[in-house]
């Protein structure tokens, strides 16, 4: 295996590890949000807020030269996982 | 809107912005890998390497208390986008 390719792959592995740590932190925050919403009797999903999140991520993706549709799919996957976690915690529908 | 909720959402927005910057850097690295592979006549997709990547991300996700299946889906989405970008650059099949 070539040294250059191994070197680049090591960077990828570092970045992917950083993703996992960032995701772990993100789920800590959404757990707090879920708890807060449940205490306040707020609905788990806030569609207006979601629209803002998607608009933000798409704009930022575009600014950084990424495909905004791809960024949007990533956020959807993350939010769906958050909702699934909340449902698993509360036993409630989304 | 409550101050606590706004505060937590600000953390989420910061984390999501960090995701985008990390993704932008990741695509810089995969572009270099794509270029290197193309110069060396190596195939775009290396299934053995992919298996290692998925095993690594799932193990790390598990270590951080994340759903490994979710982490795996994220990586799949990212790799598919990489392959799509390479195809768009080279006009070649994956």
Short mmCIF file of N, CA and C in Angstrom, two decimals:
data_model
loop_
_atom_site.label_atom_id
_atom_site.label_comp_id
_atom_site.label_asym_id
_atom_site.label_seq_id
_atom_site.Cartn_x
_atom_site.Cartn_y
_atom_site.Cartn_z
N UNK A 1 0.84 -1.20 0.00
CA UNK A 1 0.00 0.00 0.00
C UNK A 1 0.88 1.26 0.00
N UNK A 2 0.50 2.21 -0.84
CA UNK A 2 1.32 3.41 -0.98
C UNK A 2 1.27 4.33 0.24
N UNK A 3 2.41 4.96 0.51
CA UNK A 3 2.56 5.86 1.66
C UNK A 3 1.61 7.07 1.54
N UNK A 4 1.50 7.66 0.34
CA UNK A 4 0.62 8.82 0.15
C UNK A 4 -0.83 8.49 0.44
N UNK A 5 -1.27 7.35 -0.08
CA UNK A 5 -2.66 6.95 0.10
C UNK A 5 -2.93 6.66 1.58
N UNK A 6 -1.99 5.97 2.22
CA UNK A 6 -2.15 5.70 3.66
C UNK A 6 -2.22 6.98 4.47
N UNK A 7 -1.41 7.95 4.07
CA UNK A 7 -1.38 9.23 4.77
C UNK A 7 -2.73 9.94 4.65
N UNK A 8 -3.28 9.95 3.44
CA UNK A 8 -4.58 10.60 3.22
C UNK A 8 -5.69 9.86 3.98
N UNK A 9 -5.59 8.53 3.98
CA UNK A 9 -6.62 7.75 4.68
C UNK A 9 -6.56 7.97 6.19
N UNK A 10 -5.36 8.24 6.68
CA UNK A 10 -5.23 8.53 8.11
C UNK A 10 -5.97 9.84 8.43
N UNK A 11 -5.87 10.81 7.54
CA UNK A 11 -6.63 12.07 7.73
C UNK A 11 -8.13 11.78 7.74
N UNK A 12 -8.59 10.95 6.81
CA UNK A 12 -10.02 10.60 6.76
C UNK A 12 -10.46 9.95 8.06
N UNK A 13 -9.66 9.03 8.56
CA UNK A 13 -10.02 8.34 9.81
C UNK A 13 -10.11 9.34 10.96
N UNK A 14 -9.17 10.28 11.00
CA UNK A 14 -9.21 11.30 12.05
C UNK A 14 -10.49 12.12 11.95
N UNK A 15 -10.84 12.51 10.73
CA UNK A 15 -12.05 13.32 10.51
C UNK A 15 -13.29 12.52 10.92
N UNK A 16 -13.33 11.24 10.53
CA UNK A 16 -14.50 10.42 10.87
C UNK A 16 -14.62 10.23 12.38
N UNK A 17 -13.48 10.11 13.05
CA UNK A 17 -13.52 10.02 14.51
C UNK A 17 -14.07 11.32 15.10
N UNK A 18 -13.64 12.44 14.54
CA UNK A 18 -14.15 13.74 15.01
C UNK A 18 -15.67 13.82 14.82
N UNK A 19 -16.18 13.27 13.71
CA UNK A 19 -17.63 13.22 13.47
C UNK A 19 -18.35 12.52 14.62
N UNK A 20 -17.80 11.39 15.01
CA UNK A 20 -18.45 10.60 16.06
C UNK A 20 -18.47 11.38 17.38
N UNK A 21 -17.37 12.03 17.70
CA UNK A 21 -17.34 12.81 18.94
C UNK A 21 -18.33 13.97 18.89
N UNK A 22 -18.42 14.58 17.71
CA UNK A 22 -19.35 15.70 17.52
C UNK A 22 -20.80 15.20 17.62
N UNK A 23 -21.06 14.04 17.04
CA UNK A 23 -22.41 13.45 17.12
C UNK A 23 -22.77 13.12 18.57
N UNK A 24 -21.79 12.57 19.30
CA UNK A 24 -22.04 12.23 20.70
C UNK A 24 -22.41 13.49 21.48
N UNK A 25 -21.70 14.58 21.21
CA UNK A 25 -22.00 15.84 21.89
C UNK A 25 -23.37 16.36 21.46
N UNK A 26 -23.67 16.23 20.15
CA UNK A 26 -24.97 16.71 19.64
C UNK A 26 -26.12 15.96 20.32
N UNK A 27 -25.96 14.65 20.52
CA UNK A 27 -27.03 13.89 21.16
C UNK A 27 -27.17 14.26 22.65
N UNK A 28 -26.06 14.67 23.27
CA UNK A 28 -26.16 15.15 24.65
C UNK A 28 -27.05 16.40 24.69
N UNK A 29 -26.86 17.27 23.71
CA UNK A 29 -27.66 18.51 23.67
C UNK A 29 -29.13 18.19 23.36
N UNK A 30 -29.37 17.31 22.38
CA UNK A 30 -30.77 17.03 22.03
C UNK A 30 -31.48 16.26 23.16
N UNK A 31 -30.72 15.51 23.95
CA UNK A 31 -31.34 14.85 25.11
C UNK A 31 -31.83 15.91 26.10
N UNK A 32 -31.01 16.94 26.30
CA UNK A 32 -31.43 18.04 27.19
C UNK A 32 -32.66 18.75 26.63
N UNK A 33 -32.66 18.96 25.31
CA UNK A 33 -33.81 19.62 24.67
C UNK A 33 -35.06 18.74 24.84
N UNK A 34 -34.89 17.44 24.64
CA UNK A 34 -36.02 16.51 24.77
C UNK A 34 -36.60 16.53 26.18
N UNK A 35 -35.70 16.55 27.15
CA UNK A 35 -36.11 16.58 28.56
C UNK A 35 -36.85 17.88 28.86
N UNK A 36 -36.27 18.97 28.38
CA UNK A 36 -36.88 20.29 28.61
C UNK A 36 -38.28 20.36 27.99
N UNK A 37 -38.38 19.89 26.74
CA UNK A 37 -39.69 19.93 26.06
C UNK A 37 -40.71 19.07 26.80
N UNK A 38 -40.25 17.92 27.25
CA UNK A 38 -41.17 17.02 27.95
C UNK A 38 -41.63 17.65 29.27
N UNK A 39 -40.71 18.30 29.98
CA UNK A 39 -41.07 18.98 31.24
C UNK A 39 -42.06 20.12 31.01
N UNK A 40 -41.87 20.82 29.88
CA UNK A 40 -42.71 21.99 29.58
C UNK A 40 -43.97 21.61 28.80
N UNK A 41 -44.11 20.32 28.51
CA UNK A 41 -45.26 19.87 27.73
C UNK A 41 -45.25 20.39 26.30
N UNK A 42 -44.05 20.63 25.76
CA UNK A 42 -43.93 21.09 24.37
C UNK A 42 -43.87 19.88 23.43
N UNK A 43 -44.37 20.03 22.20
CA UNK A 43 -44.30 18.91 21.25
C UNK A 43 -42.85 18.58 20.91
N UNK A 44 -42.57 17.28 20.65
CA UNK A 44 -41.20 16.83 20.36
C UNK A 44 -40.67 17.45 19.07
N UNK A 45 -41.54 17.59 18.07
CA UNK A 45 -41.11 18.12 16.78
C UNK A 45 -41.67 19.53 16.59
N UNK A 46 -40.78 20.44 16.19
CA UNK A 46 -41.16 21.83 15.95
C UNK A 46 -40.83 22.12 14.48
N UNK A 47 -41.87 22.10 13.66
CA UNK A 47 -41.64 22.18 12.20
C UNK A 47 -41.02 23.51 11.77
N UNK A 48 -41.41 24.58 12.43
CA UNK A 48 -40.87 25.90 12.07
C UNK A 48 -39.35 25.92 12.35
N UNK A 49 -38.97 25.39 13.49
CA UNK A 49 -37.56 25.31 13.86
C UNK A 49 -36.80 24.42 12.85
N UNK A 50 -37.42 23.30 12.46
CA UNK A 50 -36.76 22.42 11.49
C UNK A 50 -36.49 23.13 10.18
N UNK A 51 -37.47 23.92 9.74
CA UNK A 51 -37.29 24.65 8.48
C UNK A 51 -36.09 25.59 8.57
N UNK A 52 -35.95 26.26 9.73
CA UNK A 52 -34.81 27.15 9.95
C UNK A 52 -33.50 26.35 9.89
N UNK A 53 -33.49 25.19 10.57
CA UNK A 53 -32.27 24.36 10.59
C UNK A 53 -31.85 23.93 9.19
N UNK A 54 -32.83 23.49 8.39
CA UNK A 54 -32.50 23.04 7.04
C UNK A 54 -32.03 24.19 6.16
N UNK A 55 -32.68 25.35 6.31
CA UNK A 55 -32.27 26.51 5.52
C UNK A 55 -30.84 26.91 5.89
N UNK A 56 -30.53 26.87 7.19
CA UNK A 56 -29.18 27.24 7.66
C UNK A 56 -28.13 26.28 7.11
N UNK A 57 -28.41 24.98 7.24
CA UNK A 57 -27.39 23.99 6.85
C UNK A 57 -27.18 24.02 5.33
N UNK A 58 -28.26 24.26 4.59
CA UNK A 58 -28.12 24.32 3.13
C UNK A 58 -27.32 25.56 2.70
N UNK A 59 -27.57 26.65 3.38
CA UNK A 59 -26.83 27.88 3.04
C UNK A 59 -25.35 27.71 3.35
N UNK A 60 -25.08 27.17 4.53
CA UNK A 60 -23.68 26.99 4.94
C UNK A 60 -22.97 25.98 4.02
N UNK A 61 -23.67 24.91 3.66
CA UNK A 61 -23.09 23.92 2.75
C UNK A 61 -22.72 24.59 1.43
N UNK A 62 -23.65 25.37 0.90
CA UNK A 62 -23.41 26.07 -0.37
C UNK A 62 -22.18 26.98 -0.24
N UNK A 63 -22.10 27.70 0.89
CA UNK A 63 -20.95 28.60 1.13
C UNK A 63 -19.62 27.84 1.13
N UNK A 64 -19.65 26.58 1.61
CA UNK A 64 -18.41 25.81 1.71
C UNK A 64 -18.20 24.92 0.48
N UNK A 65 -18.99 25.11 -0.56
CA UNK A 65 -18.80 24.34 -1.78
C UNK A 65 -19.33 22.92 -1.71
N UNK A 66 -20.23 22.65 -0.74
CA UNK A 66 -20.81 21.31 -0.65
C UNK A 66 -22.18 21.31 -1.31
N UNK A 67 -22.61 20.14 -1.69
CA UNK A 67 -23.94 19.93 -2.25
C UNK A 67 -24.99 20.13 -1.13
N UNK A 68 -25.83 21.18 -1.24
CA UNK A 68 -26.78 21.45 -0.16
C UNK A 68 -27.79 20.31 0.04
N UNK A 69 -28.09 19.59 -1.04
CA UNK A 69 -29.03 18.47 -0.94
C UNK A 69 -28.42 17.36 -0.07
N UNK A 70 -27.12 17.17 -0.25
CA UNK A 70 -26.41 16.16 0.57
C UNK A 70 -26.41 16.57 2.04
N UNK A 71 -26.11 17.85 2.31
CA UNK A 71 -26.09 18.35 3.70
C UNK A 71 -27.47 18.17 4.33
N UNK A 72 -28.48 18.43 3.53
CA UNK A 72 -29.86 18.30 3.99
C UNK A 72 -30.19 16.85 4.35
N UNK A 73 -29.71 15.92 3.53
CA UNK A 73 -29.94 14.49 3.80
C UNK A 73 -29.27 14.07 5.10
N UNK A 74 -28.04 14.60 5.32
CA UNK A 74 -27.31 14.30 6.56
C UNK A 74 -28.12 14.77 7.77
N UNK A 75 -28.59 16.01 7.70
CA UNK A 75 -29.35 16.58 8.82
C UNK A 75 -30.63 15.78 9.06
N UNK A 76 -31.29 15.37 7.97
CA UNK A 76 -32.52 14.57 8.10
C UNK A 76 -32.24 13.27 8.85
N UNK A 77 -31.12 12.62 8.46
CA UNK A 77 -30.74 11.35 9.10
C UNK A 77 -30.49 11.57 10.60
N UNK A 78 -29.82 12.67 10.92
CA UNK A 78 -29.50 12.96 12.32
C UNK A 78 -30.78 13.26 13.11
N UNK A 79 -31.65 14.10 12.54
CA UNK A 79 -32.89 14.47 13.24
C UNK A 79 -33.78 13.23 13.43
N UNK A 80 -33.86 12.38 12.41
CA UNK A 80 -34.66 11.16 12.54
C UNK A 80 -34.14 10.28 13.68
N UNK A 81 -32.81 10.23 13.81
CA UNK A 81 -32.22 9.43 14.89
C UNK A 81 -32.55 10.05 16.25
N UNK A 82 -32.53 11.38 16.31
CA UNK A 82 -32.90 12.09 17.55
C UNK A 82 -34.33 11.74 17.93
N UNK A 83 -35.25 11.83 16.96
CA UNK A 83 -36.66 11.56 17.22
C UNK A 83 -36.83 10.11 17.69
N UNK A 84 -36.12 9.20 17.02
CA UNK A 84 -36.19 7.79 17.40
C UNK A 84 -35.70 7.58 18.84
N UNK A 85 -34.62 8.27 19.20
CA UNK A 85 -34.09 8.18 20.57
C UNK A 85 -35.13 8.69 21.58
N UNK A 86 -35.77 9.82 21.25
CA UNK A 86 -36.76 10.39 22.16
C UNK A 86 -37.95 9.45 22.32
N UNK A 87 -38.37 8.85 21.21
CA UNK A 87 -39.48 7.91 21.28
C UNK A 87 -39.11 6.71 22.14
N UNK A 88 -37.87 6.23 21.98
CA UNK A 88 -37.41 5.08 22.76
C UNK A 88 -37.37 5.44 24.25
N UNK A 89 -37.00 6.70 24.55
CA UNK A 89 -36.95 7.13 25.95
C UNK A 89 -38.34 7.27 26.55
N UNK A 90 -39.26 7.88 25.77
CA UNK A 90 -40.57 8.25 26.33
C UNK A 90 -41.66 7.22 26.01
N UNK A 91 -41.36 6.32 25.05
CA UNK A 91 -42.38 5.37 24.63
C UNK A 91 -43.52 6.03 23.87
N UNK A 92 -43.33 7.32 23.54
CA UNK A 92 -44.41 8.07 22.88
C UNK A 92 -44.20 8.14 21.37
N UNK A 93 -45.25 8.47 20.68
CA UNK A 93 -45.16 8.75 19.25
C UNK A 93 -44.45 10.09 19.07
N UNK A 94 -43.87 10.34 17.85
CA UNK A 94 -43.09 11.57 17.62
C UNK A 94 -43.91 12.83 17.74
N UNK B 1 -40.19 32.63 23.10
CA UNK B 1 -39.37 31.41 23.14
C UNK B 1 -38.49 31.41 24.38
N UNK B 2 -38.42 30.27 25.04
CA UNK B 2 -37.67 30.20 26.30
C UNK B 2 -36.15 30.33 26.11
N UNK B 3 -35.54 30.99 27.11
CA UNK B 3 -34.10 31.25 27.09
C UNK B 3 -33.29 29.94 27.11
N UNK B 4 -33.71 28.98 27.93
CA UNK B 4 -32.99 27.69 28.01
C UNK B 4 -33.01 26.96 26.67
N UNK B 5 -34.17 26.93 26.05
CA UNK B 5 -34.30 26.23 24.77
C UNK B 5 -33.46 26.92 23.70
N UNK B 6 -33.53 28.25 23.67
CA UNK B 6 -32.72 29.00 22.71
C UNK B 6 -31.23 28.74 22.91
N UNK B 7 -30.84 28.65 24.15
CA UNK B 7 -29.44 28.43 24.48
C UNK B 7 -28.99 27.05 23.97
N UNK B 8 -29.81 26.02 24.19
CA UNK B 8 -29.47 24.68 23.72
C UNK B 8 -29.45 24.63 22.20
N UNK B 9 -30.40 25.33 21.59
CA UNK B 9 -30.45 25.34 20.12
C UNK B 9 -29.24 26.05 19.52
N UNK B 10 -28.72 27.02 20.25
CA UNK B 10 -27.52 27.70 19.77
C UNK B 10 -26.34 26.71 19.76
N UNK B 11 -26.27 25.86 20.77
CA UNK B 11 -25.23 24.81 20.78
C UNK B 11 -25.40 23.88 19.59
N UNK B 12 -26.64 23.48 19.31
CA UNK B 12 -26.90 22.60 18.16
C UNK B 12 -26.43 23.26 16.86
N UNK B 13 -26.77 24.54 16.71
CA UNK B 13 -26.37 25.24 15.48
C UNK B 13 -24.85 25.29 15.35
N UNK B 14 -24.18 25.52 16.46
CA UNK B 14 -22.70 25.53 16.42
C UNK B 14 -22.16 24.17 16.00
N UNK B 15 -22.73 23.11 16.57
CA UNK B 15 -22.28 21.76 16.24
C UNK B 15 -22.54 21.45 14.77
N UNK B 16 -23.73 21.84 14.27
CA UNK B 16 -24.05 21.57 12.87
C UNK B 16 -23.13 22.36 11.92
N UNK B 17 -22.77 23.57 12.33
CA UNK B 17 -21.81 24.32 11.53
C UNK B 17 -20.46 23.61 11.51
N UNK B 18 -20.06 23.08 12.66
CA UNK B 18 -18.80 22.34 12.73
C UNK B 18 -18.84 21.12 11.80
N UNK B 19 -19.99 20.45 11.72
CA UNK B 19 -20.17 19.32 10.79
C UNK B 19 -19.85 19.73 9.36
N UNK B 20 -20.40 20.86 8.99
CA UNK B 20 -20.21 21.31 7.60
C UNK B 20 -18.74 21.59 7.31
N UNK B 21 -18.06 22.24 8.24
CA UNK B 21 -16.64 22.52 8.04
C UNK B 21 -15.83 21.21 7.97
N UNK B 22 -16.21 20.27 8.81
CA UNK B 22 -15.52 18.97 8.83
C UNK B 22 -15.79 18.22 7.50
N UNK B 23 -17.03 18.31 7.03
CA UNK B 23 -17.36 17.66 5.76
C UNK B 23 -16.59 18.30 4.61
N UNK B 24 -16.48 19.63 4.65
CA UNK B 24 -15.74 20.33 3.59
C UNK B 24 -14.29 19.85 3.58
N UNK B 25 -13.71 19.71 4.77
CA UNK B 25 -12.32 19.23 4.85
C UNK B 25 -12.23 17.78 4.38
N UNK B 26 -13.23 16.97 4.76
CA UNK B 26 -13.23 15.56 4.36
C UNK B 26 -13.25 15.43 2.83
N UNK B 27 -14.06 16.28 2.18
CA UNK B 27 -14.13 16.20 0.72
C UNK B 27 -12.83 16.69 0.06
N UNK B 28 -12.12 17.59 0.74
CA UNK B 28 -10.81 17.99 0.22
C UNK B 28 -9.87 16.79 0.21
N UNK B 29 -9.95 16.00 1.28
CA UNK B 29 -9.07 14.82 1.37
C UNK B 29 -9.48 13.77 0.34
N UNK B 30 -10.80 13.52 0.23
CA UNK B 30 -11.22 12.48 -0.73
C UNK B 30 -10.97 12.92 -2.18
N UNK B 31 -10.96 14.22 -2.42
CA UNK B 31 -10.60 14.67 -3.77
C UNK B 31 -9.15 14.31 -4.09
N UNK B 32 -8.30 14.51 -3.08
CA UNK B 32 -6.88 14.15 -3.27
C UNK B 32 -6.74 12.64 -3.48
N UNK B 33 -7.51 11.87 -2.71
CA UNK B 33 -7.45 10.41 -2.87
C UNK B 33 -7.93 10.02 -4.26
N UNK B 34 -9.02 10.66 -4.71
CA UNK B 34 -9.56 10.37 -6.04
C UNK B 34 -8.55 10.66 -7.14
N UNK B 35 -7.88 11.79 -6.98
CA UNK B 35 -6.87 12.20 -7.96
C UNK B 35 -5.71 11.20 -7.97
N UNK B 36 -5.28 10.84 -6.77
CA UNK B 36 -4.17 9.89 -6.63
C UNK B 36 -4.51 8.55 -7.27
N UNK B 37 -5.73 8.06 -6.96
CA UNK B 37 -6.15 6.77 -7.51
C UNK B 37 -6.22 6.81 -9.03
N UNK B 38 -6.75 7.93 -9.52
CA UNK B 38 -6.89 8.06 -10.96
C UNK B 38 -5.51 8.11 -11.64
N UNK B 39 -4.55 8.81 -11.01
CA UNK B 39 -3.18 8.87 -11.55
C UNK B 39 -2.51 7.50 -11.55
N UNK B 40 -2.80 6.73 -10.50
CA UNK B 40 -2.15 5.42 -10.33
C UNK B 40 -2.94 4.30 -11.01
N UNK B 41 -4.08 4.67 -11.62
CA UNK B 41 -4.91 3.65 -12.26
C UNK B 41 -5.55 2.69 -11.27
N UNK B 42 -5.76 3.16 -10.05
CA UNK B 42 -6.41 2.31 -9.02
C UNK B 42 -7.92 2.46 -9.13
N UNK B 43 -8.67 1.40 -8.77
CA UNK B 43 -10.13 1.50 -8.82
C UNK B 43 -10.65 2.52 -7.80
N UNK B 44 -11.76 3.21 -8.15
CA UNK B 44 -12.31 4.26 -7.28
C UNK B 44 -12.77 3.68 -5.94
N UNK B 45 -13.36 2.48 -5.99
CA UNK B 45 -13.89 1.87 -4.77
C UNK B 45 -13.00 0.70 -4.33
N UNK B 46 -12.64 0.71 -3.05
CA UNK B 46 -11.80 -0.35 -2.49
C UNK B 46 -12.63 -1.00 -1.38
N UNK B 47 -13.21 -2.16 -1.70
CA UNK B 47 -14.17 -2.77 -0.77
C UNK B 47 -13.55 -3.20 0.55
N UNK B 48 -12.29 -3.65 0.51
CA UNK B 48 -11.62 -4.07 1.74
C UNK B 48 -11.45 -2.85 2.65
N UNK B 49 -11.03 -1.74 2.08
CA UNK B 49 -10.86 -0.51 2.85
C UNK B 49 -12.20 -0.04 3.43
N UNK B 50 -13.27 -0.15 2.62
CA UNK B 50 -14.60 0.23 3.12
C UNK B 50 -15.00 -0.58 4.33
N UNK B 51 -14.73 -1.89 4.27
CA UNK B 51 -15.10 -2.74 5.40
C UNK B 51 -14.39 -2.28 6.67
N UNK B 52 -13.11 -1.92 6.52
CA UNK B 52 -12.34 -1.42 7.67
C UNK B 52 -12.98 -0.13 8.20
N UNK B 53 -13.33 0.78 7.27
CA UNK B 53 -13.93 2.06 7.68
C UNK B 53 -15.22 1.85 8.48
N UNK B 54 -16.08 0.95 7.97
CA UNK B 54 -17.36 0.71 8.64
C UNK B 54 -17.15 0.04 10.00
N UNK B 55 -16.22 -0.90 10.06
CA UNK B 55 -15.95 -1.56 11.34
C UNK B 55 -15.44 -0.54 12.35
N UNK B 56 -14.55 0.35 11.89
CA UNK B 56 -13.98 1.38 12.78
C UNK B 56 -15.07 2.31 13.30
N UNK B 57 -15.91 2.82 12.40
CA UNK B 57 -16.92 3.81 12.79
C UNK B 57 -17.95 3.17 13.72
N UNK B 58 -18.28 1.92 13.45
CA UNK B 58 -19.27 1.25 14.31
C UNK B 58 -18.70 1.00 15.71
N UNK B 59 -17.43 0.65 15.76
CA UNK B 59 -16.82 0.40 17.07
C UNK B 59 -16.75 1.70 17.87
N UNK B 60 -16.31 2.76 17.20
CA UNK B 60 -16.19 4.06 17.87
C UNK B 60 -17.57 4.58 18.31
N UNK B 61 -18.57 4.40 17.46
CA UNK B 61 -19.93 4.83 17.81
C UNK B 61 -20.38 4.10 19.08
N UNK B 62 -20.17 2.80 19.09
CA UNK B 62 -20.56 1.99 20.26
C UNK B 62 -19.84 2.50 21.52
N UNK B 63 -18.53 2.78 21.37
CA UNK B 63 -17.75 3.30 22.51
C UNK B 63 -18.31 4.60 23.06
N UNK B 64 -18.89 5.43 22.17
CA UNK B 64 -19.40 6.74 22.59
C UNK B 64 -20.89 6.70 22.90
N UNK B 65 -21.47 5.50 22.96
CA UNK B 65 -22.88 5.37 23.30
C UNK B 65 -23.83 5.72 22.17
N UNK B 66 -23.32 5.72 20.93
CA UNK B 66 -24.19 5.98 19.78
C UNK B 66 -24.63 4.67 19.16
N UNK B 67 -25.75 4.72 18.45
CA UNK B 67 -26.26 3.58 17.69
C UNK B 67 -25.30 3.30 16.51
N UNK B 68 -24.62 2.15 16.51
CA UNK B 68 -23.64 1.89 15.44
C UNK B 68 -24.29 1.83 14.05
N UNK B 69 -25.56 1.40 14.02
CA UNK B 69 -26.26 1.32 12.74
C UNK B 69 -26.48 2.73 12.16
N UNK B 70 -26.76 3.65 13.04
CA UNK B 70 -26.92 5.04 12.62
C UNK B 70 -25.60 5.60 12.09
N UNK B 71 -24.50 5.35 12.83
CA UNK B 71 -23.18 5.83 12.40
C UNK B 71 -22.82 5.26 11.03
N UNK B 72 -23.19 3.99 10.85
CA UNK B 72 -22.94 3.31 9.60
C UNK B 72 -23.71 3.96 8.44
N UNK B 73 -24.96 4.32 8.70
CA UNK B 73 -25.78 4.99 7.68
C UNK B 73 -25.19 6.34 7.29
N UNK B 74 -24.68 7.05 8.30
CA UNK B 74 -24.04 8.36 8.04
C UNK B 74 -22.84 8.17 7.11
N UNK B 75 -22.00 7.18 7.45
CA UNK B 75 -20.79 6.95 6.65
C UNK B 75 -21.16 6.54 5.23
N UNK B 76 -22.22 5.71 5.10
CA UNK B 76 -22.68 5.28 3.77
C UNK B 76 -23.08 6.49 2.93
N UNK B 77 -23.84 7.40 3.56
CA UNK B 77 -24.30 8.61 2.87
C UNK B 77 -23.11 9.45 2.40
N UNK B 78 -22.11 9.58 3.28
CA UNK B 78 -20.92 10.38 2.95
C UNK B 78 -20.13 9.72 1.81
N UNK B 79 -19.93 8.40 1.91
CA UNK B 79 -19.15 7.70 0.89
C UNK B 79 -19.88 7.74 -0.46
N UNK B 80 -21.20 7.59 -0.43
CA UNK B 80 -21.96 7.66 -1.69
C UNK B 80 -21.81 9.04 -2.34
N UNK B 81 -21.77 10.07 -1.50
CA UNK B 81 -21.60 11.43 -2.04
C UNK B 81 -20.20 11.59 -2.64
N UNK B 82 -19.21 10.99 -1.98
CA UNK B 82 -17.84 11.03 -2.49
C UNK B 82 -17.79 10.36 -3.87
N UNK B 83 -18.40 9.18 -3.97
CA UNK B 83 -18.37 8.43 -5.23
C UNK B 83 -19.09 9.24 -6.32
N UNK B 84 -20.21 9.86 -5.94
CA UNK B 84 -20.95 10.67 -6.91
C UNK B 84 -20.10 11.86 -7.39
N UNK B 85 -19.38 12.48 -6.45
CA UNK B 85 -18.49 13.59 -6.82
C UNK B 85 -17.40 13.13 -7.77
N UNK B 86 -16.82 11.96 -7.48
CA UNK B 86 -15.74 11.45 -8.34
C UNK B 86 -16.27 11.15 -9.74
N UNK B 87 -17.48 10.57 -9.78
CA UNK B 87 -18.07 10.26 -11.09
C UNK B 87 -18.33 11.54 -11.86
N UNK B 88 -18.81 12.57 -11.15
CA UNK B 88 -19.09 13.85 -11.79
C UNK B 88 -17.80 14.45 -12.34
N UNK B 89 -16.68 14.27 -11.59
CA UNK B 89 -15.39 14.81 -12.02
C UNK B 89 -14.84 14.06 -13.22
N UNK B 90 -14.94 12.73 -13.15
CA UNK B 90 -14.25 11.91 -14.16
C UNK B 90 -15.17 11.47 -15.29
N UNK B 91 -16.47 11.59 -15.06
CA UNK B 91 -17.42 11.11 -16.05
C UNK B 91 -17.44 9.59 -16.14
N UNK B 92 -16.74 8.93 -15.18
CA UNK B 92 -16.61 7.47 -15.23
C UNK B 92 -17.62 6.81 -14.30
N UNK B 93 -17.83 5.53 -14.51
CA UNK B 93 -18.62 4.74 -13.57
C UNK B 93 -17.82 4.54 -12.29
N UNK B 94 -18.50 4.23 -11.17
CA UNK B 94 -17.82 4.11 -9.86
C UNK B 94 -16.81 3.01 -9.81
#
